Tab-separated table of C-alpha atoms in Angstrom:
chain	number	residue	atom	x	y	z
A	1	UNK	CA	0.000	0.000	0.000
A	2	UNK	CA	1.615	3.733	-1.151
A	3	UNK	CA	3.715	5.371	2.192
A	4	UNK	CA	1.152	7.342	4.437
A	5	UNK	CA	3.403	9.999	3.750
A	6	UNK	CA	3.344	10.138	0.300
A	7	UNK	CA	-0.559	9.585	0.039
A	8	UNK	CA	-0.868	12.837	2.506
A	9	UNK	CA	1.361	14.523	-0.114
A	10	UNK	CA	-1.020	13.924	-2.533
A	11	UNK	CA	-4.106	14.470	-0.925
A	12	UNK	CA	-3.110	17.644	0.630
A	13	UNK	CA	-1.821	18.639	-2.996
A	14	UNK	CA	-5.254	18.159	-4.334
A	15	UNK	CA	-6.958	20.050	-0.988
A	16	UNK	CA	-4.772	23.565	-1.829
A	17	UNK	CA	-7.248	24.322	-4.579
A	18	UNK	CA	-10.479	24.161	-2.582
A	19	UNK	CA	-11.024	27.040	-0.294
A	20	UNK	CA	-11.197	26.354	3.674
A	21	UNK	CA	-9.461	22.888	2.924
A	22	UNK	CA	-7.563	22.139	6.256
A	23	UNK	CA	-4.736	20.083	6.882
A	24	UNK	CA	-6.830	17.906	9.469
A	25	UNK	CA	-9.369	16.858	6.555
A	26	UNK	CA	-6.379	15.019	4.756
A	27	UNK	CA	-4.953	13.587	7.606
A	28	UNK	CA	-8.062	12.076	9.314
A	29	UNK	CA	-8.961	11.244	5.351
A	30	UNK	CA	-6.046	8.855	4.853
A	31	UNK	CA	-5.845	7.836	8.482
A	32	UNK	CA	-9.490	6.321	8.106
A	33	UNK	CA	-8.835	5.527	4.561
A	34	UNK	CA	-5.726	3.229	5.975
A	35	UNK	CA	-8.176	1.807	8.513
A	36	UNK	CA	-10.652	0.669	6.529
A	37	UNK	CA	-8.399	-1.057	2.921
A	38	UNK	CA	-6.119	-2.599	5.658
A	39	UNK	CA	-9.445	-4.254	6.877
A	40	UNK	CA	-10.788	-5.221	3.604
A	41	UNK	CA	-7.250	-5.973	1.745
A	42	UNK	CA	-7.646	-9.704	1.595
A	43	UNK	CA	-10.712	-10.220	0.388
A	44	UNK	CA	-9.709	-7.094	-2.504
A	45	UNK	CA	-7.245	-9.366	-2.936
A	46	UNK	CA	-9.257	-12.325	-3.942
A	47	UNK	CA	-11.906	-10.432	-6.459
A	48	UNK	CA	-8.652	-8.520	-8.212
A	49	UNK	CA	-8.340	-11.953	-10.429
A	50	UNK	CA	-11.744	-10.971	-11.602
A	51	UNK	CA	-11.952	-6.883	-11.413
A	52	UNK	CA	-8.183	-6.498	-12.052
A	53	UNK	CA	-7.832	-4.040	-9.821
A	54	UNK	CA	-4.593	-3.805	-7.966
A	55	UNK	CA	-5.555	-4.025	-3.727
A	56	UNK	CA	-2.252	-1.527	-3.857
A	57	UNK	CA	-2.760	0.508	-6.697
A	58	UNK	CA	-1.955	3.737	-5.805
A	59	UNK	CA	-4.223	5.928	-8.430
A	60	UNK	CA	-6.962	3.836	-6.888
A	61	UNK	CA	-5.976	4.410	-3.104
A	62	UNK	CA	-5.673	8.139	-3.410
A	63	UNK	CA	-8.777	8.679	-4.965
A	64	UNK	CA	-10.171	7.270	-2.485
A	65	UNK	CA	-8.254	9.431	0.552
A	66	UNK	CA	-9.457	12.481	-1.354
A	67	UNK	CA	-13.119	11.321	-1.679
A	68	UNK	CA	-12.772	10.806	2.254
A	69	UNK	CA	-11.146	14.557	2.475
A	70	UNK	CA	-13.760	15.852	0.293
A	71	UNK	CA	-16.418	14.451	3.334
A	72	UNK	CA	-14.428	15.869	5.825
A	73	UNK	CA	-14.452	19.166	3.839
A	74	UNK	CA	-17.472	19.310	3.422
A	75	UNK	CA	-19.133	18.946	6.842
A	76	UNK	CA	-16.770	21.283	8.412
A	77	UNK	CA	-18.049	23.864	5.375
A	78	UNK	CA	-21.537	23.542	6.880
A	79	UNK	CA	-20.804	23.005	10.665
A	80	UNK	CA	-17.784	26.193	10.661
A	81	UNK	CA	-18.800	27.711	8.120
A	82	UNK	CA	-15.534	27.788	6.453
A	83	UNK	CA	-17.190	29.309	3.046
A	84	UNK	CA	-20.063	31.233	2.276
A	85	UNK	CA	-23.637	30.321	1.777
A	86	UNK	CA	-23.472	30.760	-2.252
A	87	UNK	CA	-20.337	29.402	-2.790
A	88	UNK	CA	-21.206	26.220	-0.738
A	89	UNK	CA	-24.236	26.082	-2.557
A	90	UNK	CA	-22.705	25.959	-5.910
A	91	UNK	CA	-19.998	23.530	-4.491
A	92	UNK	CA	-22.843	20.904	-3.792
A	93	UNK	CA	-24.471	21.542	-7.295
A	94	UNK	CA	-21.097	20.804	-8.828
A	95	UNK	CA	-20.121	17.834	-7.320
A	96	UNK	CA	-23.911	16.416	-7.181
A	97	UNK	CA	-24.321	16.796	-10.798
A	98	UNK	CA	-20.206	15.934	-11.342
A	99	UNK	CA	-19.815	19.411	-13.578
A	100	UNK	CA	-17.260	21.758	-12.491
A	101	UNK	CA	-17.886	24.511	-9.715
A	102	UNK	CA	-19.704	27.672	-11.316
A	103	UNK	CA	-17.465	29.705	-9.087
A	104	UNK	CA	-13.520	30.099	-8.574
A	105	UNK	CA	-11.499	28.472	-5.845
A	106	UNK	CA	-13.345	24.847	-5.926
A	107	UNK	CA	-11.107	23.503	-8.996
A	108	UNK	CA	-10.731	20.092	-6.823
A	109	UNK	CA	-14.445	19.158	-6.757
A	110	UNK	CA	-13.987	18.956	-10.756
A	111	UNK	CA	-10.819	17.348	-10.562
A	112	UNK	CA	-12.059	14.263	-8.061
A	113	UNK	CA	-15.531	13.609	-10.452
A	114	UNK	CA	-13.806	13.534	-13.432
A	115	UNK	CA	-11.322	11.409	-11.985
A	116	UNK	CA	-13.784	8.554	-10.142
A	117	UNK	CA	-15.602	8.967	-13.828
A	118	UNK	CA	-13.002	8.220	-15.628
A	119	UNK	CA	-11.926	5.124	-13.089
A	120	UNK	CA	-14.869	3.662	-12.208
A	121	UNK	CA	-15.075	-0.068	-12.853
A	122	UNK	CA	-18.881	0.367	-13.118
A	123	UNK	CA	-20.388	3.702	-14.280
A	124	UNK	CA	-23.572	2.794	-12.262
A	125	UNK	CA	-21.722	3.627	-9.055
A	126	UNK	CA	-20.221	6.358	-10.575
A	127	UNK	CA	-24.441	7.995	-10.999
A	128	UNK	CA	-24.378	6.362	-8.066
A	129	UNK	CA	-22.216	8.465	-6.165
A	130	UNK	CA	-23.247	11.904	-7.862
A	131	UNK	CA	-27.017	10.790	-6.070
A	132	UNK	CA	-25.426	9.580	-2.422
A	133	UNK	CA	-23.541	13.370	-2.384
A	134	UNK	CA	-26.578	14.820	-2.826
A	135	UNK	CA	-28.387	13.254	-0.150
A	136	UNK	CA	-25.223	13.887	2.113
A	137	UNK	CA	-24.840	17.400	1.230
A	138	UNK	CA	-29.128	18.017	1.743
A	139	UNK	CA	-28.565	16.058	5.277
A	140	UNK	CA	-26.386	17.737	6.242
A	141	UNK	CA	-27.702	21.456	5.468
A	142	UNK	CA	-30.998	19.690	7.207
A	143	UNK	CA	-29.271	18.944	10.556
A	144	UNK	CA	-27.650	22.271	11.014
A	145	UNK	CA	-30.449	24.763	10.435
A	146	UNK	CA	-32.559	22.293	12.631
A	147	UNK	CA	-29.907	22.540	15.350
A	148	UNK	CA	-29.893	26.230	14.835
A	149	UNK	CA	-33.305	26.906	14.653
A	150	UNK	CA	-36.090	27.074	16.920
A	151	UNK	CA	-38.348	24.005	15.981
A	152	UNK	CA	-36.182	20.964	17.560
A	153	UNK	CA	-36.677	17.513	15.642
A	154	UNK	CA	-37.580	14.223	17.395
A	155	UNK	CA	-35.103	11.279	17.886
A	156	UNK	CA	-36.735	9.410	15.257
A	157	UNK	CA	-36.312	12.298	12.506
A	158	UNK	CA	-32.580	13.071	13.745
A	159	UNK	CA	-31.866	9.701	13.133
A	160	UNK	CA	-33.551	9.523	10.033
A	161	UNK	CA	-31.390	12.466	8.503
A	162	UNK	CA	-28.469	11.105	10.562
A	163	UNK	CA	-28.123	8.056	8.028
A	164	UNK	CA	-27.435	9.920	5.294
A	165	UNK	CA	-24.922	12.807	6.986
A	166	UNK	CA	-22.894	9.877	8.312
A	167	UNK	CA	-22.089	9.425	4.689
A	168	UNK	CA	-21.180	5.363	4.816
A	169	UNK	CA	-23.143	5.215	1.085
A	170	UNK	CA	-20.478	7.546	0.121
A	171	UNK	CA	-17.558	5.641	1.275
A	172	UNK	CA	-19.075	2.301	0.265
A	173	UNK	CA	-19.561	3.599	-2.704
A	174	UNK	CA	-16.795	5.010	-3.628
A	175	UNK	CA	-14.935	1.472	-2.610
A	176	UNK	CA	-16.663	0.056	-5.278
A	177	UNK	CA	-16.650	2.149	-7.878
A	178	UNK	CA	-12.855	1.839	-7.498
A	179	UNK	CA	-12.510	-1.725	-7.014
A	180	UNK	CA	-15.539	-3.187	-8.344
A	181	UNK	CA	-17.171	-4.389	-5.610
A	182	UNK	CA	-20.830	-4.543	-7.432
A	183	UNK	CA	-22.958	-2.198	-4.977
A	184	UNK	CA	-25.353	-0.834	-7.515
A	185	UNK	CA	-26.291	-4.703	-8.316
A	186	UNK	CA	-26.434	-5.685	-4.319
A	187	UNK	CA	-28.631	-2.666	-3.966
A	188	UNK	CA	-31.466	-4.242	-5.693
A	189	UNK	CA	-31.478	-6.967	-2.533
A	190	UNK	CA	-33.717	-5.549	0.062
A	191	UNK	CA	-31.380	-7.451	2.557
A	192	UNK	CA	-28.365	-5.170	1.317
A	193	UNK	CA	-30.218	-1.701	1.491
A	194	UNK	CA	-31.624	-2.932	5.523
A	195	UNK	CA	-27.060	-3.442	5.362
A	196	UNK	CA	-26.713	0.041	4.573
A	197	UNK	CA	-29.657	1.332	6.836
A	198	UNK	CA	-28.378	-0.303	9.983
A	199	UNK	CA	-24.391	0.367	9.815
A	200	UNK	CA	-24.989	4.075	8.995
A	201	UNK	CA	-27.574	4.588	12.119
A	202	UNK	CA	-24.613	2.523	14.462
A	203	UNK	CA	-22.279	4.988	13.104
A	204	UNK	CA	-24.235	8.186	13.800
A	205	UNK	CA	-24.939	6.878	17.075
A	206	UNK	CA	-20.573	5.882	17.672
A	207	UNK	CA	-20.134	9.197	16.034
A	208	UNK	CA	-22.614	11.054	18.699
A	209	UNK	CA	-21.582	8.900	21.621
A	210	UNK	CA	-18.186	9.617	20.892
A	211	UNK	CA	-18.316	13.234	20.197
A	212	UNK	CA	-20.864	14.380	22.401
A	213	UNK	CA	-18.897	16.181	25.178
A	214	UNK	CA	-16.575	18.028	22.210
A	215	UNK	CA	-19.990	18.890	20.881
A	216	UNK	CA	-21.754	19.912	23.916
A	217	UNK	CA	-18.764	21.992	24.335
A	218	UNK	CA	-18.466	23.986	20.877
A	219	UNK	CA	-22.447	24.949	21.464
A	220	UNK	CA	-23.141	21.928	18.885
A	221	UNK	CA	-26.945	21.103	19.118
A	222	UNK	CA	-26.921	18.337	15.837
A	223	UNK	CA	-25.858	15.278	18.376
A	224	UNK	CA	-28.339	12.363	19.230
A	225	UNK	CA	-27.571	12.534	22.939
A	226	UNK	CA	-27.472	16.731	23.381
A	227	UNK	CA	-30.738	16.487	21.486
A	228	UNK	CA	-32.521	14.227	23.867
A	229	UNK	CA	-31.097	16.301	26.749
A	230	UNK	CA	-32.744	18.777	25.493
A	231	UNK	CA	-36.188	17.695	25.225
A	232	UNK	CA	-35.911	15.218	28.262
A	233	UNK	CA	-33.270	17.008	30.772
A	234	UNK	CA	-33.427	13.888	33.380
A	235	UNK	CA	-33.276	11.101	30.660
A	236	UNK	CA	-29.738	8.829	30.520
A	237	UNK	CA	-29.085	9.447	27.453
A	238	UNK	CA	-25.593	8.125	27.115
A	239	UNK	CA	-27.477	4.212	28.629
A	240	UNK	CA	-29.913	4.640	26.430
A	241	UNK	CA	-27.960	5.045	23.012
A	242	UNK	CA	-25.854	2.290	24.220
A	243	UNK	CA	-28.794	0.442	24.140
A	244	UNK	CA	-30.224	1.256	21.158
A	245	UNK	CA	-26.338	0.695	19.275
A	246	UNK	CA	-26.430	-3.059	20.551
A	247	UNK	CA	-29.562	-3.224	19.091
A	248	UNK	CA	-29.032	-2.215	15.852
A	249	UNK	CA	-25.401	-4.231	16.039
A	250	UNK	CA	-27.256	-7.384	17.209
A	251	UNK	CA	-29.797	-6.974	14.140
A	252	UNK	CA	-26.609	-6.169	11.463
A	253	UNK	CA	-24.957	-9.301	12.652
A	254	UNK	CA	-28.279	-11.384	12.358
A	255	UNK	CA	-28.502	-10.098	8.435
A	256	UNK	CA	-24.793	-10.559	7.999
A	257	UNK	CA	-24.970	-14.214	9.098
A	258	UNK	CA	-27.993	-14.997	7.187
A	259	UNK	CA	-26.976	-13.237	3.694
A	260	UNK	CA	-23.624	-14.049	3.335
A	261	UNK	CA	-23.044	-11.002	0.780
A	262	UNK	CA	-19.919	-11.648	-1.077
A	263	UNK	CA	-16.119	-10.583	-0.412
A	264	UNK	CA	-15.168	-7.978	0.835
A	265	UNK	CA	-18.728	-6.599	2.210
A	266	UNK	CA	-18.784	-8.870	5.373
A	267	UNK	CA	-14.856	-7.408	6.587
A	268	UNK	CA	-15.770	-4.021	5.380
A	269	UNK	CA	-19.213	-3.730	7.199
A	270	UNK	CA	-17.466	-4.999	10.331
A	271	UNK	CA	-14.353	-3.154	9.959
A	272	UNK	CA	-17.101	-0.127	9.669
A	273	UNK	CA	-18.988	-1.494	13.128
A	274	UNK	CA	-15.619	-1.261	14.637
A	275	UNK	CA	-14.438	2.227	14.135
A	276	UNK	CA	-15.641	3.402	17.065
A	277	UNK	CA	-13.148	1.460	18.700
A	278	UNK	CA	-10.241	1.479	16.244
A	279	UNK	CA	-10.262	4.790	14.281
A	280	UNK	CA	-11.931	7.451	17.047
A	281	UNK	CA	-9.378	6.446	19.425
A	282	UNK	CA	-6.470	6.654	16.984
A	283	UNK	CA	-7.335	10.252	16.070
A	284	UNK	CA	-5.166	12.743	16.898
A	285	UNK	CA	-7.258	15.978	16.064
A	286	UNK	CA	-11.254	15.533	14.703
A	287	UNK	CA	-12.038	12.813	17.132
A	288	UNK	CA	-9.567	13.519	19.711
A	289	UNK	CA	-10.058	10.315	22.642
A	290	UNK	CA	-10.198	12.861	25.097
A	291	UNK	CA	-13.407	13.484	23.531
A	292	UNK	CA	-15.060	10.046	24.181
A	293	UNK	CA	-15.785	11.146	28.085
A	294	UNK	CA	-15.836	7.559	29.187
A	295	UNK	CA	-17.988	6.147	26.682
């Protein structure tokens, strides 16, 4: 697998021409990137013989860091505000229709689409994508004028928008777009979209658990557990999303052990279960383990 060094390099090279791109969003970018094709490397390894694509290939790996940055861009562009109302707005019409950004100093959003177009192994996941950013990029506009306006959502509805800021369909996407890991065919199984459903509300829940004091402290209201403080001040919170993330584990693993979905989507769903554990802790700056507060 490229140097971590050398994939930062590139990453961070590609970051420069987006406005408000940070230093942290390539590093956490190819430190979870690392994390999760480290998890899923043997089983790429098996399919390359019929994808041919290279477990190691370094085109391949770096695309993927940046889509990863690009997230990580992105949510701190709606949660810090790190560019302007229009300009985000035309950032999110660029990259979910994959044309380039009407305005100047977003050159990189054109640059990643036309590169995952021109490499993807299936162009289905490719259209694929383009749809998955736009539900990420309308979640997450959704969360933060809910947190910052009066009206306050219920559990049910935060969730409901959670799965799709999490951005997992992004990620798993983009895994097989690169490597050809057939999504857009295993998305006609109505086991495989229950899958998606259930690892992207047990990350939004890890996510909140995890982050919750960090949040609490920046005056961040789009968090499962502040939101349920809110409306129910004596309510254990932190016991009850527990609960409700064993739940949701316990049904993933029941699917997962009845489907059998092929290589690599059993290691990559569980290396994604995991991160809590494995990635949060490891972080050095966005999900610092001083944040976790005991979880």
């Amino acid at each position: 697998m490229i140097q971590t060094e050398r994939a930062l390099q590139q990453v961070l090279e590609w970051g420069r021409s987006l406005t408000g791109f940070a230093d942290e969003h390539a590093v956490e970018a190819v430190r979870g990137g690392q994390y999760i094709l480290q998890r899923i490397h043997p089983s790429l390894h098996d399919i390359s013989a019929r994808t041919g694509r290279d477990p190691q290939d370094e085109t391949l790996t770096v695309a993927f860091y940046r889509e990863l940055a690009l997230l990580f861009w992105l949510d701190d562009c709606n949660d810090l505000g790190l560019i302007a109302p229009e300009q985000l707005a035309a950032v999110e019409q660029a990259l979910g229709q994959g044309v380039p950004c009407a305005l100047p100093g977003f050159e990189g959003c054109a640059v990643l689409r036309a590169s995952l177009a021109a490499l993807a192994y299936d162009r289905r996941d490719y259209a694929q994508l383009l749809d998955d950013t736009r539900c990420y990029c309308a979640a997450l506009r959704a969360g933060h004028a809910q947190a910052a306006g009066a009206g306050r959502w219920s559990y049910a509805e935060y969730l409901h928008n959670g799965i799709d800021s999490i951005a997992y369909a992004n990620v798993f996407c983009c895994l097989s777009l690169l490597w050809g890991l057939d999504m857009a065919t295993l998305r006609a199984r109505p086991a495989f979209r229950q899958v998606l459903r259930l690892i992207s509300v047990i990350g939004r829940l890890q996510n909140d658990l995890h982050g919750r004091d960090m949040d609490s402290s920046a005056g961040e209201a789009d968090n499962a557990a502040i939101l349920l403080l809110q409306r129910y001040p004596a309510m254990p919170v932190v016991e009850f999303l527990n609960d409700e993330l064993a739940g949701h584990t316990r049904m993933l693993d029941r699917v997962i052990a009845k489907e059998r979905f092929p290589a690599p989507w059993a290691p990559l769903i569980e290396a994604m279960a995991a991160i809590r554990a494995q990635y949060y802790q490891t972080s050095t700056s966005r999900y610092r383990s001083d944040a976790a507060g005991g979880d």
